[in-house]
Structure formats: structure tokens, C-alpha cells
CSV table of C-alpha atoms and ligand atoms in Angstrom, one decimal:
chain,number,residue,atom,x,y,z
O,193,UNK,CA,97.8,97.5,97.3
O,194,UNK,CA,101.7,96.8,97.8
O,195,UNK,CA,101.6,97.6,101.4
O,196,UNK,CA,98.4,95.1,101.6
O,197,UNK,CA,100.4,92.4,99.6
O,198,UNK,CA,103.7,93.7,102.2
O,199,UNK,CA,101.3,92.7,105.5
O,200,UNK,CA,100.0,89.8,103.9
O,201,UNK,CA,103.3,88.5,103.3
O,202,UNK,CA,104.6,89.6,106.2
O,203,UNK,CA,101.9,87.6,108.1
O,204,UNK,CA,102.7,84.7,106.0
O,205,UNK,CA,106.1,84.6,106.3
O,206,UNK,CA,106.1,85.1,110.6
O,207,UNK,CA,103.5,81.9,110.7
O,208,UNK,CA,106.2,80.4,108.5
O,209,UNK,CA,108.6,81.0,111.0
O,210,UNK,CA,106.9,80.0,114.0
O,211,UNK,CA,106.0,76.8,112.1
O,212,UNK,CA,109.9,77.1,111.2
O,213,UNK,CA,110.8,76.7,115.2
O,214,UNK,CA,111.4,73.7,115.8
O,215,UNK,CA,110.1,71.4,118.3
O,216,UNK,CA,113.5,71.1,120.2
O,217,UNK,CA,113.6,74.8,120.4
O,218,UNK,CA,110.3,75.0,122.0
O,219,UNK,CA,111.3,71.7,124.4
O,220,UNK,CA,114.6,73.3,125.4
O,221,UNK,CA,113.3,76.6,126.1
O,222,UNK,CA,110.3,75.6,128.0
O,223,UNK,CA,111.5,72.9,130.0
O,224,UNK,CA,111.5,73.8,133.5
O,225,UNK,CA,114.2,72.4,136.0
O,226,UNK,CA,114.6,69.5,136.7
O,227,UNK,CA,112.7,67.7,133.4
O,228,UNK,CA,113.7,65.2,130.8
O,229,UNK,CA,111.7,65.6,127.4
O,230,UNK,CA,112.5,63.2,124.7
O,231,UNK,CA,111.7,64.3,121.0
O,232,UNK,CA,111.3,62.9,118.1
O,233,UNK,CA,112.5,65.3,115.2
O,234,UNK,CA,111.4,63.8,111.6
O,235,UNK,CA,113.4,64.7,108.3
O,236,UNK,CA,112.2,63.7,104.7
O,237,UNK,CA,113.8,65.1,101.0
O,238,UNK,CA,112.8,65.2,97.7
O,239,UNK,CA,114.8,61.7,97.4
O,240,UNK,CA,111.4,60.5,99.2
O,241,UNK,CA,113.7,59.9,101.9
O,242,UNK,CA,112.1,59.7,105.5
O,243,UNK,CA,113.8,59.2,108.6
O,244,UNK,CA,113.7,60.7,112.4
O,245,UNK,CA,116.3,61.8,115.1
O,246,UNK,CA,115.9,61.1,119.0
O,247,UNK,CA,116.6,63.9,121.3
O,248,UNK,CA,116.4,64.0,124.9
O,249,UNK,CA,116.8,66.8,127.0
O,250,UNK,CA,117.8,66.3,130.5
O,251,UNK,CA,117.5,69.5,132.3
O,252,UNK,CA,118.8,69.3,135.8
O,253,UNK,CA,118.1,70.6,139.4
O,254,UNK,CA,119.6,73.9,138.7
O,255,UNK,CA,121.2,75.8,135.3
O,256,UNK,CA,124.8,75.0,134.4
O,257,UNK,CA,126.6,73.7,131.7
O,258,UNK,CA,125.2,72.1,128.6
O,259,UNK,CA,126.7,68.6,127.8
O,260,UNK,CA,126.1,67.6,124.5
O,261,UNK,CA,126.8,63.8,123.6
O,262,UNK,CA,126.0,62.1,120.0
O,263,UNK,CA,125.8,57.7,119.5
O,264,UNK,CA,124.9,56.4,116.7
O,265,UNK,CA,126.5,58.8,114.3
O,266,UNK,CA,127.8,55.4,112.8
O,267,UNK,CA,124.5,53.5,113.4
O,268,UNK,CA,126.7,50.0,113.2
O,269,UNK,CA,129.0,51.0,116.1
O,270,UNK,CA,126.7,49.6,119.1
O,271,UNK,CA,129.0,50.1,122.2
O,272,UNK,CA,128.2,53.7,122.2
O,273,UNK,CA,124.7,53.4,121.3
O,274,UNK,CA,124.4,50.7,124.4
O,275,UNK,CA,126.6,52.6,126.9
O,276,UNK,CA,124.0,55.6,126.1
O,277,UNK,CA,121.0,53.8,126.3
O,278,UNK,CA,122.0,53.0,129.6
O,279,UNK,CA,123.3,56.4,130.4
O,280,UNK,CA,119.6,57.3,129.7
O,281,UNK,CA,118.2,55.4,132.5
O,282,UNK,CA,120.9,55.9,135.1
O,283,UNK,CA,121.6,59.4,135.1
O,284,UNK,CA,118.8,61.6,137.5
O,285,UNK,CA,117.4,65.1,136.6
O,286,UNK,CA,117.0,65.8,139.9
O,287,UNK,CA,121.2,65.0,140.7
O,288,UNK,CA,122.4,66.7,137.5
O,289,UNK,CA,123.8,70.7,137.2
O,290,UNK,CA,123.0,72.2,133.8
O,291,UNK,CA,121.6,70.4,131.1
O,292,UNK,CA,122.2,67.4,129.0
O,293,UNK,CA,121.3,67.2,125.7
O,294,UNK,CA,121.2,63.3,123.9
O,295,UNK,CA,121.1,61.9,120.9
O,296,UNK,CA,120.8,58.4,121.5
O,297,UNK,CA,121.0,57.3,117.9
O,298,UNK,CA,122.2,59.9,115.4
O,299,UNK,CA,121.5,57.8,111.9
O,300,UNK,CA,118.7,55.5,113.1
O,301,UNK,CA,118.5,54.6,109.5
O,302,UNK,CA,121.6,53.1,109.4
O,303,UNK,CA,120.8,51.4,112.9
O,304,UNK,CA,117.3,49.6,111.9
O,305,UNK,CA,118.5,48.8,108.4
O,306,UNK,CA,121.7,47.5,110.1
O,307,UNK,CA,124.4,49.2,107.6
O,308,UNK,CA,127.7,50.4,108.6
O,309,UNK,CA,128.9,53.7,107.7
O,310,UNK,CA,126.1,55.1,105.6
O,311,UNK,CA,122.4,55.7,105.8
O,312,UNK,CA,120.9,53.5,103.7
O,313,UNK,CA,118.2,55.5,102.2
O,314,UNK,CA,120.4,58.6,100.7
O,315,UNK,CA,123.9,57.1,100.9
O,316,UNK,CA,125.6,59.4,102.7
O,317,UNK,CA,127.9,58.9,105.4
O,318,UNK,CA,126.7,61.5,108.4
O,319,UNK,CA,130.1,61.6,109.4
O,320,UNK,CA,131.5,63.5,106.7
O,321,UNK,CA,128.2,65.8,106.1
O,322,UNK,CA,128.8,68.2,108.3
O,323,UNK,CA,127.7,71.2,108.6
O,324,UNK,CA,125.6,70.2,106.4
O,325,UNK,CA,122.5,71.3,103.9
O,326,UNK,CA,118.8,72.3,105.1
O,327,UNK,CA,117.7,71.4,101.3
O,328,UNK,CA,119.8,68.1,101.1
O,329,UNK,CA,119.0,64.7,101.8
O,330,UNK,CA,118.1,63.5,104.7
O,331,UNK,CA,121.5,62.4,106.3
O,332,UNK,CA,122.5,66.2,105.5
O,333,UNK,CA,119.2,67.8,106.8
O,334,UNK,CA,120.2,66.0,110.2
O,335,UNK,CA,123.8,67.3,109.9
O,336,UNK,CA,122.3,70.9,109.3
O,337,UNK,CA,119.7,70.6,112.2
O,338,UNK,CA,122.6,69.5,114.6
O,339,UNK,CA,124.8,72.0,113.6
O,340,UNK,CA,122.1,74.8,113.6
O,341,UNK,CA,120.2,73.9,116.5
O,342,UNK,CA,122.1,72.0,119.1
O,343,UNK,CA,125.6,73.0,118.8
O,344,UNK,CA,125.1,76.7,120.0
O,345,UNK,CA,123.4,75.8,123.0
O,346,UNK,CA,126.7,73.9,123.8
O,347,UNK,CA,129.7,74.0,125.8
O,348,UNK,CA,131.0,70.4,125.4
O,349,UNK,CA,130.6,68.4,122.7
O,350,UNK,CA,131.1,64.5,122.7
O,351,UNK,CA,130.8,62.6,119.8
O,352,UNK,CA,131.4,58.6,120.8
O,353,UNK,CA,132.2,56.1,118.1
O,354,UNK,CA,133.6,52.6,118.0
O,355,UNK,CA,134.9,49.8,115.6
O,356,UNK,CA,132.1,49.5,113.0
O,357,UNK,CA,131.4,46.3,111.2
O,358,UNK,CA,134.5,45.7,109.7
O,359,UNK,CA,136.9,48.0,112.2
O,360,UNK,CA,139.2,46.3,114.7
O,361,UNK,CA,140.4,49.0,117.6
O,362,UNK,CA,141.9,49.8,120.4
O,363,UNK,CA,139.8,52.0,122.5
O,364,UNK,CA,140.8,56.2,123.0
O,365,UNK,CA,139.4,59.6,123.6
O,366,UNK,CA,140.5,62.3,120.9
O,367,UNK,CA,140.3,66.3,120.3
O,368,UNK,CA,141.8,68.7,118.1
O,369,UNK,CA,144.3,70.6,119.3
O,370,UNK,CA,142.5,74.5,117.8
O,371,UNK,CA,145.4,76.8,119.2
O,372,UNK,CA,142.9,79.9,118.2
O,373,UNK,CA,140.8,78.4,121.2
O,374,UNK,CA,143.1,77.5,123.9
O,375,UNK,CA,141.0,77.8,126.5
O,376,UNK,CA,138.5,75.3,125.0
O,377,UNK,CA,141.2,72.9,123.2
O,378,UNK,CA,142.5,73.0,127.4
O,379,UNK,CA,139.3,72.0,128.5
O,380,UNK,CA,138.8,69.0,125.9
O,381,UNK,CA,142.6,68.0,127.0
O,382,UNK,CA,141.4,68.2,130.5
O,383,UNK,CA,138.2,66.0,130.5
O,384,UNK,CA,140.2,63.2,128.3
O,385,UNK,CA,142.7,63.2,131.0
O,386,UNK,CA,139.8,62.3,133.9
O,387,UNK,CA,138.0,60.1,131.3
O,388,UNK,CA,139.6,57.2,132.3
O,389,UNK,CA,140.8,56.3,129.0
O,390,UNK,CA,144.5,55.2,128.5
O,391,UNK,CA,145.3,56.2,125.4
O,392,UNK,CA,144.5,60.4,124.8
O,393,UNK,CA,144.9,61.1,120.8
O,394,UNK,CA,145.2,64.9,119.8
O,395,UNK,CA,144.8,66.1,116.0
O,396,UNK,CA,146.4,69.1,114.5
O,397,UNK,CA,143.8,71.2,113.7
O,398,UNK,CA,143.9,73.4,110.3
O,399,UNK,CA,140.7,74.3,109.2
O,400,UNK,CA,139.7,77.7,108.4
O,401,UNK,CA,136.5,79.3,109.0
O,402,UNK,CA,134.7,78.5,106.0
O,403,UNK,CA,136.5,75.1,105.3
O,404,UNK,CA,133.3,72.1,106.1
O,405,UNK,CA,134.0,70.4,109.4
O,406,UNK,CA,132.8,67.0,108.0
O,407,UNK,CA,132.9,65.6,111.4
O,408,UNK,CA,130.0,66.7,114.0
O,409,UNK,CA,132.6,67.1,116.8
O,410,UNK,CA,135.1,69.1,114.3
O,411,UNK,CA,132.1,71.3,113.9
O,412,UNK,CA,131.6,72.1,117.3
O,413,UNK,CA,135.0,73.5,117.4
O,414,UNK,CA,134.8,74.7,114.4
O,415,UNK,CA,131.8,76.7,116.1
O,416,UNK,CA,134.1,77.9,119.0
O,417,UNK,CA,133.1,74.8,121.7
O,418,UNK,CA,135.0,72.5,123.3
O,419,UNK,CA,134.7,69.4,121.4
O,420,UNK,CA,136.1,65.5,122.0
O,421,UNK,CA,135.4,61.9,120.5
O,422,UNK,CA,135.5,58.8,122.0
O,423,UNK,CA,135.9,55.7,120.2
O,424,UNK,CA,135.1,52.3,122.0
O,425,UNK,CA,133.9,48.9,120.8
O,426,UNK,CA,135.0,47.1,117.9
O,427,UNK,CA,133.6,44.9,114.8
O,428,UNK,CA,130.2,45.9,115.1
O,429,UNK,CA,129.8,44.3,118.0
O,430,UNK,CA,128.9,44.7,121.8
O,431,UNK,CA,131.8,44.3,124.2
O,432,UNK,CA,130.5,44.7,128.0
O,433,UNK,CA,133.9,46.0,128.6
O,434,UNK,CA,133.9,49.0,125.6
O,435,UNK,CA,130.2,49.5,127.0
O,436,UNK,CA,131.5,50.2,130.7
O,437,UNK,CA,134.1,52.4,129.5
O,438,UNK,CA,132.1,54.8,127.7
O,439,UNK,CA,130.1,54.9,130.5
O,440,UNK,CA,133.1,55.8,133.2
O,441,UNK,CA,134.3,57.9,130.5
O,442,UNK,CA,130.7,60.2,130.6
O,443,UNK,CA,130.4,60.2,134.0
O,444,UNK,CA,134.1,61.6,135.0
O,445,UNK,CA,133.7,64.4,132.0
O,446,UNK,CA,130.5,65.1,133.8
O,447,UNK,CA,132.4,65.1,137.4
O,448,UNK,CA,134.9,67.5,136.4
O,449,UNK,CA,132.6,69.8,134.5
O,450,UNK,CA,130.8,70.0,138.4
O,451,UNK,CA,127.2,68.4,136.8
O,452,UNK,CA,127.0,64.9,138.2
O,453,UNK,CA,128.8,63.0,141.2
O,454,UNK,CA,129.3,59.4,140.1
O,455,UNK,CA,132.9,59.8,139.2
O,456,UNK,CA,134.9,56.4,138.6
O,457,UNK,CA,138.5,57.7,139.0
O,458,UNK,CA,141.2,54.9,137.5
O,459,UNK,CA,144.5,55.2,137.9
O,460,UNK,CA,146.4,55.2,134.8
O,461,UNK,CA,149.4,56.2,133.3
O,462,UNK,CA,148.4,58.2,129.9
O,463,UNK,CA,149.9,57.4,126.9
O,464,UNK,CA,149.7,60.6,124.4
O,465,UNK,CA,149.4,60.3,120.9
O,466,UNK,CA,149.5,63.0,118.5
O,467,UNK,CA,150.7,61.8,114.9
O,468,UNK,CA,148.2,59.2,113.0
O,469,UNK,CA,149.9,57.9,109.7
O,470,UNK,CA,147.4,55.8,107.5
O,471,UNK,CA,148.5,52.7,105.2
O,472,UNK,CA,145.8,52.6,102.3
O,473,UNK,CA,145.3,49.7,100.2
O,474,UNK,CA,147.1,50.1,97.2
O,475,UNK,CA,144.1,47.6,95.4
O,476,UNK,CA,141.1,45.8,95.9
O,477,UNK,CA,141.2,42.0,97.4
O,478,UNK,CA,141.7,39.9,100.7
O,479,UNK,CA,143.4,41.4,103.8
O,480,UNK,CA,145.5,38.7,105.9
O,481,UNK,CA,147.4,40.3,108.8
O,482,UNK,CA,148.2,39.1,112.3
O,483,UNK,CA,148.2,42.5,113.5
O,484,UNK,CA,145.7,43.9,116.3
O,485,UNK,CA,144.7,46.7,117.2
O,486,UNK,CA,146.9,47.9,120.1
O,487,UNK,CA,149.9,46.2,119.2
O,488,UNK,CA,153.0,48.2,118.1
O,489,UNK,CA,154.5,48.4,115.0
O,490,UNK,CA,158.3,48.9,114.0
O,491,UNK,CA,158.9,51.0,110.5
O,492,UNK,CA,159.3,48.8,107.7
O,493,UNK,CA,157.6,45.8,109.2
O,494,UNK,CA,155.2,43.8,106.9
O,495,UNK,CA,152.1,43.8,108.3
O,496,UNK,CA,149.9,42.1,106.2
O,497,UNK,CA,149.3,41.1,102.5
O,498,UNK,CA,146.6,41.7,100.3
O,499,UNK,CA,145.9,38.4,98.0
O,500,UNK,CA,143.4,38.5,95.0
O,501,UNK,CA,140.6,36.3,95.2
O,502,UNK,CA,142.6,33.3,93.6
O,503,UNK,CA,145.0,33.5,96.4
O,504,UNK,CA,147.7,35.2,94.6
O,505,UNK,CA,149.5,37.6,96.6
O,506,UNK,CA,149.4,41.3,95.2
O,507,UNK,CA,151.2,43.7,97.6
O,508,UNK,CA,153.1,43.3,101.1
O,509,UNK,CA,151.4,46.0,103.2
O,510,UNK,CA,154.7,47.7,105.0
O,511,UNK,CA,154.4,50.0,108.1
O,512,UNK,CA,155.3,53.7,107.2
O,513,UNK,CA,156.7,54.3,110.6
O,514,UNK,CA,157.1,52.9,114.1
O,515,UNK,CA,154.0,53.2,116.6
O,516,UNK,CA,151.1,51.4,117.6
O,517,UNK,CA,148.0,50.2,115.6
O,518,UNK,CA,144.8,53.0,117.1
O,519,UNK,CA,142.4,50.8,113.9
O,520,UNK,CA,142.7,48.6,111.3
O,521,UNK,CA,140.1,46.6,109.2
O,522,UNK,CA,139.8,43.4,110.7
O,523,UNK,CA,138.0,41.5,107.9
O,524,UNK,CA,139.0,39.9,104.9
O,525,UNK,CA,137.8,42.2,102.2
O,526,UNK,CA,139.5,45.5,101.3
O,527,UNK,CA,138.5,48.0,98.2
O,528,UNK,CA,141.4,49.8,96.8
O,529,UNK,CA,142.5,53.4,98.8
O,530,UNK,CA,140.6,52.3,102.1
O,531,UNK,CA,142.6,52.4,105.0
O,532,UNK,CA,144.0,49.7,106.2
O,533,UNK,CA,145.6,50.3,109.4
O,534,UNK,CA,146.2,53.7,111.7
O,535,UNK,CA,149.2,54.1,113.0
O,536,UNK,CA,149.8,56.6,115.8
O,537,UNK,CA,152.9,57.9,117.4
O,538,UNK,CA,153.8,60.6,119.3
O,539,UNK,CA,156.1,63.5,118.0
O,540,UNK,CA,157.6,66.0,119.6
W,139,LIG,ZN1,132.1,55.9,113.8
């Protein structure tokens, strides 16, 4: 009888997990070469949450790399999400090495609802849920399925961001300088250098093995890849400009990684950034500065004053040290211990 209940569940439990492979994993390991598949993978939680995740696999003439890139994390950053969409219809199976995997629009909830930052259903920013929970809410579920599923079929990760609704900024690639992986960390230093982008921002990296990534593209080399961000676009708007970058930007990272020949070398002098210092808002009110993005800072300066809404002033906002402004909130309203402005310089 207990072997009979054994076989039974045994049964039950392989069904389970062929049920349990997902459709990606069956689209990635059956397409043949070249093919683009495009899935649809949907997510609901006990919330009564619903939402989906586009994924399209573009696997080229021959094996080679996997390319991973991610819009839409930020569903109210529409550079990225435009600069891919494009991406989509310009780049060739049939001219590409290795394998690109897509994800058009990460939190499509926060895109069709229109809300910055967070999906709208659970609350919870996907940029800061990683790696995520297979049991959680929706935004988390996606977090756990991209972390899971996608990221170990990767060698380079690109997560692309811009300015959301209420972020002024001045366009740059980033990665994390992981010293335990140099020869990854090299490769992300590398590919920002032939991105085309001016400005190259790298982040001490300190997390431990067990420590949550948060960020998808911290995850990925948390997981041992070679992981980068790129941040284009600003106020939650489309700028052709931001749009064209991104797209120079994929297609030299795809040139030097040997996959696809439609390079758009620039000549540039780099500037390196690797020390961010944040200036939070010390209360809640109405932000006046006549500060951009992009323009430099000396320490000290006053950079802009919060008033409260009668007008009163309620705090001179004073840089913490000398650099230039990589983002700042370029709209009047500003909730106590949000930042304000990024300020990055370069130490030694
Ligand atoms: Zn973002």
C-alpha cells in the first residue's frame, strides 16, 4: 500500500513538474537556429493579482553568446522601452551569433496603468524585489522567474532604465565593480567603454552571497554574470535622442561580444565616475532648484530649497561634495528622505 501511495505520488508529482516547466524553457530549448519566439508568461497571487511578462527569444544563425536585455523594469521610463521596441524589429535572426533573450516590458502593469516606480496592483517596486519570491505577489513572482529562469542561461546582462516621471538625468552606462569576478566585472567595463556612452559609472560592490540583490542587474552578478545598466531618457518622457542612444549603445555591446555587425563607433572622451553621494530631503514640500542634470556642483553650494506649501522656506539643500549632478527630481513635489539629487565624482 505505501509503495502504491509512493508510485502514485511519484506520478503525480513528475506531471507536476512537467506542468512546472515553463513555457520559456520549452521555447528556449526547442527553438531551432535562426528563430524568434515571443511568449507570453502570465503570473497571478493570492492578492488576485494578475499580470503577464513578454519574452522574446531571438536565436541566431549559429550558437554563441546569450545577451540578455530587460526595459520596462520601471514601466514609466519609455526611452528604453521605445529604443527596444525598435530593437525588436531591426535586429535579424538570420545576422545574429548566439542568442538574445528580451524582455520588452518588464512591469507591463506599471506600463498600461501608466505608474512610475511601482506595479500598481501589488505595490511593489520590481526594482528592489530581486531575487525575489515564487509564493509572493506578482511583481515578486516576476522577479523570482527572472532570476530562476533567464539569468542562468546568461552571459551579459543589461538592464536599461531612464528618468521616470519625476527624474531629471543625464544619460550613463553603469556596473559593479565585483573584484571576486574580475574577469566578468572586465567584460562589463569593456562593453560600457564601446557603448558609446560618455559618462561610464562603476559601483563598489559589497554584497555577500546570501545578501538580496534588489536590482535585476545586481542579481546577475550576484549569480556570477557579467552585468551592466543603462540609464537614458528623462521625466517620463520620449526623447528621440535618449531613444538613439540606447540603441547605439546595444548594438556596439553586441559588436564587441562578436553577435551582430551594426556597430556605431563614436568618438568620445570617457569621463569615469565611481563615487555617487545622495542629498535626501530632510522633509516633505516643494523642490525649487536651478540645477540640471549634468551640470557640476562645487561642495557647499546651495542647490535648491525646499518651501512648504505656503511658500515658506524650510531647508537650503547644500551639496555634500564637488562633482556633477548623474539625477535629481525635476518636479516640484518632494516626500521627506527621497533623494533629491546624485552626485557623482570620481576618487581615486
Ligand atoms: Zn528605472
Amino acid at each position: 500500500m505505501v509503495s502504491k501511495i509512493f508510485t502514485l505520488l511519484v506520478i503525480l508529482f513528475s506531471t507536476l513538474s512537467l506542468i512546472g516547466q515553463s513555457s520559456f524553457e520549452t521555447a528556449y530549448s526547442e527553438g531551432s537556429w535562426p528563430s524568434v519566439k515571443n511568449l507570453q508568461i502570465d503570473f497571478y497571487d493570492n492578492q488576485e493579482n494578475e499580470t503577464f511578462l513578454p519574452i522574446s527569444i531571438i536565436k541566431g544563425n549559429t550558437e554563441g553568446p546569450v545577451f540578455t536585455m530587460v526595459a520596462g523594469v520601471h514601466g514609466y521610463e519609455y526611452p528604453p522601452i521605445v529604443a527596444v521596441q525598435e530593437l525588436l524589429q531591426e535586429i535579424k535572426a538570420s545576422a545574429l551569433t548566439g542568442t538574445l533573450i528580451v524582455i520588452p516590458i518588464a512591469s507591463t502593469n506599471s506600463f498600461f496603468t501608466r505608474t512610475p516606480f511601482k506595479n500598481a496592483n501589488d505595490g511593489v517596486n520590481l526594482n528592489g524585489a530581486f531575487p525575489g519570491e515564487v509564493e509572493g505577489t506578482v511583481t515578486q513572482q516576476i522577479a523570482h522567474f527572472i532570476t530562476k529562469e533567464v539569468i542562468p542561461k546568461t552571459n551579459v546582462f543589461l538592464d536599461i532604465h531612464g528618468g521616470d516621471a519625476s527624474e531629471d538625468l543625464l544619460p550613463f552606462i553603469c556596473y559593479y565593480n565585483n573584484e571576486q569576478k574580475p574577469e566578468q566585472t572586465q567584460l562589463a567595463k569593456e562593453l560600457s567603454e564601446v557603448s558609446g556612452f560618455e559618462y561610464i559609472v562603476s559601483y563598489p560592490y559589497t554584497l555577500k552571497d546570501n545578501d538580496p540583490a534588489k536590482y535585476v542587474f545586481k542579481q546577475a552578478v550576484q549569480d556570477g554574470k557579467t552585468g551592466l545598466s543603462i540609464e537614458s531618457g528623462k521625466l517620463g518622457n520620449v526623447q528621440k535622442d535618449a531613444v538613439d542612444l540606447i540603441k547605439v549603445g546595444v548594438y556596439n555591446m553586441l559588436d564587441k561580444m562578436g553577435m551582430y555587425d551594426n556597430a556605431k563607433r563614436t568618438d568620445i572622451t570617457h569621463k569615469h565616475f565611481n563615487s555617487q553621494d545622495y542629498i535626501r530631503s530632510p522633509n516633505q514640500g516643494i523642490f525649487y532648484s536651478d540645477y540640471k542634470a549634468g551640470d557640476s556642483v562645487e561642495d557647499g553650494a546651495v542647490v535648491g530649497v525646499i518651501k512648504d506649501v505656503f511658500g515658506k522656506v524650510t531647508a537650503d539643500i547644500k551639496a555634500p561634495k564637488s562633482g556633477i549632478i548623474l539625477y535629481k527630481i525635476g518636479t516640484p513635489p518632494v516626500s521627506k528622505d527621497e533623494t533629491l539629487i546624485c552626485i557623482s565624482s570620481f576618487d581615486k
